[in-house]
Amino acid sequence: ALHLDRFLPPTPVRTLVDAEGESLGGLLPALDAAAATGGLQRAPTGLLEEHHALFERMIPKMLEAARSHAAVRMSSLKRAAHKEAEERLLSEAARLRSLRAVNPAVTEGEIASAETRARAVMEHVTAAELRLDAVRLVMMGDPG
């Protein structure tokens, strides 16, 4: 009902981390290009099963690091959305208040409703959270 997507649309936040959790975000364009041209190869069948213990220790740490890196990006997206919502919606309430001074047909209820809607939108934008949609494990180098 608040149409939050006007200010904070669903936005993919991609991260790329190494086994130590360090960001490799600068490699995303190269990885995308390799995937688009067929430059990526599938890992040998059974690799995950053969190295299950290694991946079981490594992947949760990598996921947590990726979430942390994505949260930084998400924070800036939320700040920008909050600022835009605040400017647009509170200016609408101010416009109604100014209009009320010259037009008694504008009610206090309309002004209060605009302010309430603005506060609700800003609260929801602030409360927005990341959602993990997909994970891709990319191995670089010789898997053997």
PDB file of C-alpha atoms in Angstrom:
ATOM      1  CA  ALA A   1       0.000   0.000   0.000  1.00  0.00           C
ATOM      2  CA  LEU A   2       2.954   2.337   0.587  1.00  0.00           C
ATOM      3  CA  HIS A   3       4.526   1.590  -2.810  1.00  0.00           C
ATOM      4  CA  LEU A   4       7.999   1.364  -1.315  1.00  0.00           C
ATOM      5  CA  ASP A   5       9.383   0.262  -4.656  1.00  0.00           C
ATOM      6  CA  ARG A   6       9.218   3.926  -5.736  1.00  0.00           C
ATOM      7  CA  PHE A   7      12.139   4.584  -3.429  1.00  0.00           C
ATOM      8  CA  LEU A   8      13.741   1.190  -2.839  1.00  0.00           C
ATOM      9  CA  PRO A   9      13.013  -1.163  -5.737  1.00  0.00           C
ATOM     10  CA  PRO A  10      14.226  -4.769  -5.596  1.00  0.00           C
ATOM     11  CA  THR A  11      17.912  -4.323  -6.338  1.00  0.00           C
ATOM     12  CA  PRO A  12      20.433  -7.118  -6.810  1.00  0.00           C
ATOM     13  CA  VAL A  13      23.472  -6.590  -4.621  1.00  0.00           C
ATOM     14  CA  ARG A  14      26.220  -8.861  -5.884  1.00  0.00           C
ATOM     15  CA  THR A  15      29.344  -9.681  -3.942  1.00  0.00           C
ATOM     16  CA  LEU A  16      32.351 -11.815  -4.731  1.00  0.00           C
ATOM     17  CA  VAL A  17      34.636 -13.015  -1.949  1.00  0.00           C
ATOM     18  CA  ASP A  18      37.629 -15.293  -1.745  1.00  0.00           C
ATOM     19  CA  ALA A  19      38.112 -18.158   0.716  1.00  0.00           C
ATOM     20  CA  GLU A  20      39.360 -15.705   3.363  1.00  0.00           C
ATOM     21  CA  GLY A  21      36.287 -13.491   2.977  1.00  0.00           C
ATOM     22  CA  GLU A  22      38.083 -10.644   1.224  1.00  0.00           C
ATOM     23  CA  SER A  23      36.079  -8.784  -1.394  1.00  0.00           C
ATOM     24  CA  LEU A  24      36.923  -9.505  -5.003  1.00  0.00           C
ATOM     25  CA  GLY A  25      34.216  -7.203  -6.328  1.00  0.00           C
ATOM     26  CA  GLY A  26      36.592  -5.771  -8.906  1.00  0.00           C
ATOM     27  CA  LEU A  27      36.570  -9.151 -10.657  1.00  0.00           C
ATOM     28  CA  LEU A  28      32.787  -9.173 -11.223  1.00  0.00           C
ATOM     29  CA  PRO A  29      32.978  -7.616 -14.719  1.00  0.00           C
ATOM     30  CA  ALA A  30      35.624 -10.130 -15.799  1.00  0.00           C
ATOM     31  CA  LEU A  31      33.604 -12.999 -14.332  1.00  0.00           C
ATOM     32  CA  ASP A  32      30.468 -11.791 -16.132  1.00  0.00           C
ATOM     33  CA  ALA A  33      32.389 -11.520 -19.402  1.00  0.00           C
ATOM     34  CA  ALA A  34      33.822 -15.016 -18.988  1.00  0.00           C
ATOM     35  CA  ALA A  35      30.369 -16.435 -18.282  1.00  0.00           C
ATOM     36  CA  ALA A  36      28.875 -14.638 -21.294  1.00  0.00           C
ATOM     37  CA  THR A  37      31.511 -15.968 -23.685  1.00  0.00           C
ATOM     38  CA  GLY A  38      31.510 -19.490 -22.326  1.00  0.00           C
ATOM     39  CA  GLY A  39      34.890 -18.995 -20.701  1.00  0.00           C
ATOM     40  CA  LEU A  40      33.830 -20.730 -17.487  1.00  0.00           C
ATOM     41  CA  GLN A  41      33.991 -24.472 -17.139  1.00  0.00           C
ATOM     42  CA  ARG A  42      32.046 -26.697 -14.814  1.00  0.00           C
ATOM     43  CA  ALA A  43      34.005 -28.267 -11.985  1.00  0.00           C
ATOM     44  CA  PRO A  44      34.631 -31.998 -12.269  1.00  0.00           C
ATOM     45  CA  THR A  45      31.716 -34.124 -11.116  1.00  0.00           C
ATOM     46  CA  GLY A  46      32.135 -35.219  -7.518  1.00  0.00           C
ATOM     47  CA  LEU A  47      34.468 -32.381  -6.515  1.00  0.00           C
ATOM     48  CA  LEU A  48      32.150 -31.160  -3.755  1.00  0.00           C
ATOM     49  CA  GLU A  49      31.711 -34.685  -2.425  1.00  0.00           C
ATOM     50  CA  GLU A  50      35.449 -35.378  -2.484  1.00  0.00           C
ATOM     51  CA  HIS A  51      36.261 -32.210  -0.568  1.00  0.00           C
ATOM     52  CA  HIS A  52      33.097 -32.050   1.522  1.00  0.00           C
ATOM     53  CA  ALA A  53      34.894 -31.324   4.825  1.00  0.00           C
ATOM     54  CA  LEU A  54      36.840 -28.433   3.271  1.00  0.00           C
ATOM     55  CA  PHE A  55      33.757 -26.838   1.724  1.00  0.00           C
ATOM     56  CA  GLU A  56      31.736 -27.409   4.894  1.00  0.00           C
ATOM     57  CA  ARG A  57      34.223 -25.236   6.816  1.00  0.00           C
ATOM     58  CA  MET A  58      34.873 -22.695   4.082  1.00  0.00           C
ATOM     59  CA  ILE A  59      31.432 -21.867   2.653  1.00  0.00           C
ATOM     60  CA  PRO A  60      29.715 -20.606   5.838  1.00  0.00           C
ATOM     61  CA  LYS A  61      32.605 -18.175   6.425  1.00  0.00           C
ATOM     62  CA  MET A  62      32.432 -17.034   2.815  1.00  0.00           C
ATOM     63  CA  LEU A  63      28.664 -16.536   3.020  1.00  0.00           C
ATOM     64  CA  GLU A  64      28.997 -14.453   6.167  1.00  0.00           C
ATOM     65  CA  ALA A  65      31.707 -12.307   4.562  1.00  0.00           C
ATOM     66  CA  ALA A  66      29.601 -11.861   1.423  1.00  0.00           C
ATOM     67  CA  ARG A  67      26.613 -10.798   3.548  1.00  0.00           C
ATOM     68  CA  SER A  68      28.810  -8.304   5.370  1.00  0.00           C
ATOM     69  CA  HIS A  69      30.103  -6.791   2.118  1.00  0.00           C
ATOM     70  CA  ALA A  70      26.564  -6.669   0.694  1.00  0.00           C
ATOM     71  CA  ALA A  71      25.284  -4.985   3.859  1.00  0.00           C
ATOM     72  CA  VAL A  72      27.670  -2.079   3.279  1.00  0.00           C
ATOM     73  CA  ARG A  73      26.272  -1.595  -0.225  1.00  0.00           C
ATOM     74  CA  MET A  74      22.707  -2.040   1.025  1.00  0.00           C
ATOM     75  CA  SER A  75      23.278   0.610   3.671  1.00  0.00           C
ATOM     76  CA  SER A  76      24.085   3.230   1.032  1.00  0.00           C
ATOM     77  CA  LEU A  77      21.048   2.182  -1.033  1.00  0.00           C
ATOM     78  CA  LYS A  78      18.805   2.545   2.012  1.00  0.00           C
ATOM     79  CA  ARG A  79      20.254   5.958   2.901  1.00  0.00           C
ATOM     80  CA  ALA A  80      19.601   7.231  -0.628  1.00  0.00           C
ATOM     81  CA  ALA A  81      16.066   5.798  -0.645  1.00  0.00           C
ATOM     82  CA  HIS A  82      15.325   7.276   2.779  1.00  0.00           C
ATOM     83  CA  LYS A  83      16.565  10.707   1.680  1.00  0.00           C
ATOM     84  CA  GLU A  84      14.494  10.628  -1.516  1.00  0.00           C
ATOM     85  CA  ALA A  85      11.364   9.481   0.334  1.00  0.00           C
ATOM     86  CA  GLU A  86      11.850  12.138   2.979  1.00  0.00           C
ATOM     87  CA  GLU A  87      12.304  14.908   0.430  1.00  0.00           C
ATOM     88  CA  ARG A  88       9.403  13.917  -1.806  1.00  0.00           C
ATOM     89  CA  LEU A  89       6.839  12.882   0.784  1.00  0.00           C
ATOM     90  CA  LEU A  90       7.489  15.544   3.383  1.00  0.00           C
ATOM     91  CA  SER A  91       7.463  18.198   0.661  1.00  0.00           C
ATOM     92  CA  GLU A  92       4.000  16.934  -0.269  1.00  0.00           C
ATOM     93  CA  ALA A  93       2.867  17.420   3.335  1.00  0.00           C
ATOM     94  CA  ALA A  94       4.415  20.902   3.350  1.00  0.00           C
ATOM     95  CA  ARG A  95       2.658  21.695   0.069  1.00  0.00           C
ATOM     96  CA  LEU A  96      -0.674  20.652   1.586  1.00  0.00           C
ATOM     97  CA  ARG A  97       0.031  22.791   4.658  1.00  0.00           C
ATOM     98  CA  SER A  98       0.748  25.837   2.457  1.00  0.00           C
ATOM     99  CA  LEU A  99      -2.339  25.132   0.387  1.00  0.00           C
ATOM    100  CA  ARG A 100      -4.456  24.937   3.521  1.00  0.00           C
ATOM    101  CA  ALA A 101      -3.483  28.515   4.352  1.00  0.00           C
ATOM    102  CA  VAL A 102      -5.288  29.703   1.215  1.00  0.00           C
ATOM    103  CA  ASN A 103      -7.804  26.909   0.694  1.00  0.00           C
ATOM    104  CA  PRO A 104      -9.900  25.738   3.655  1.00  0.00           C
ATOM    105  CA  ALA A 105     -11.014  22.698   1.622  1.00  0.00           C
ATOM    106  CA  VAL A 106      -7.654  21.073   2.502  1.00  0.00           C
ATOM    107  CA  THR A 107      -8.224  19.376   5.838  1.00  0.00           C
ATOM    108  CA  GLU A 108      -5.896  18.763   8.747  1.00  0.00           C
ATOM    109  CA  GLY A 109      -6.668  15.076   8.202  1.00  0.00           C
ATOM    110  CA  GLU A 110      -5.171  15.190   4.706  1.00  0.00           C
ATOM    111  CA  ILE A 111      -2.040  16.838   6.038  1.00  0.00           C
ATOM    112  CA  ALA A 112      -1.766  14.363   8.917  1.00  0.00           C
ATOM    113  CA  SER A 113      -2.318  11.478   6.499  1.00  0.00           C
ATOM    114  CA  ALA A 114       0.493  12.706   4.227  1.00  0.00           C
ATOM    115  CA  GLU A 115       2.847  13.045   7.202  1.00  0.00           C
ATOM    116  CA  THR A 116       1.880   9.607   8.556  1.00  0.00           C
ATOM    117  CA  ARG A 117       2.429   8.026   5.131  1.00  0.00           C
ATOM    118  CA  ALA A 118       5.841   9.719   4.860  1.00  0.00           C
ATOM    119  CA  ARG A 119       6.903   8.435   8.296  1.00  0.00           C
ATOM    120  CA  ALA A 120       5.668   4.918   7.483  1.00  0.00           C
ATOM    121  CA  VAL A 121       7.571   4.820   4.195  1.00  0.00           C
ATOM    122  CA  MET A 122      10.770   6.038   5.847  1.00  0.00           C
ATOM    123  CA  GLU A 123      10.408   3.487   8.671  1.00  0.00           C
ATOM    124  CA  HIS A 124       9.924   0.647   6.192  1.00  0.00           C
ATOM    125  CA  VAL A 125      12.882   1.760   4.090  1.00  0.00           C
ATOM    126  CA  THR A 126      15.031   1.845   7.232  1.00  0.00           C
ATOM    127  CA  ALA A 127      13.836  -1.647   8.187  1.00  0.00           C
ATOM    128  CA  ALA A 128      14.532  -3.179   4.756  1.00  0.00           C
ATOM    129  CA  GLU A 129      16.806  -6.215   4.886  1.00  0.00           C
ATOM    130  CA  LEU A 130      18.929  -8.161   2.480  1.00  0.00           C
ATOM    131  CA  ARG A 131      17.648 -11.465   1.180  1.00  0.00           C
ATOM    132  CA  LEU A 132      19.969 -14.147  -0.131  1.00  0.00           C
ATOM    133  CA  ASP A 133      18.632 -15.301  -3.488  1.00  0.00           C
ATOM    134  CA  ALA A 134      21.493 -17.260  -4.984  1.00  0.00           C
ATOM    135  CA  VAL A 135      25.010 -18.503  -4.403  1.00  0.00           C
ATOM    136  CA  ARG A 136      27.518 -19.424  -7.056  1.00  0.00           C
ATOM    137  CA  LEU A 137      30.753 -21.132  -6.144  1.00  0.00           C
ATOM    138  CA  VAL A 138      33.507 -20.169  -8.588  1.00  0.00           C
ATOM    139  CA  MET A 139      36.819 -21.950  -8.366  1.00  0.00           C
ATOM    140  CA  MET A 140      39.855 -20.362  -9.897  1.00  0.00           C
ATOM    141  CA  GLY A 141      42.835 -22.363 -10.947  1.00  0.00           C
ATOM    142  CA  ASP A 142      43.259 -26.119 -11.349  1.00  0.00           C
ATOM    143  CA  PRO A 143      40.750 -28.024  -9.210  1.00  0.00           C
ATOM    144  CA  GLY A 144      42.859 -31.135  -9.307  1.00  0.00           C
TER     145      GLY A 144
END
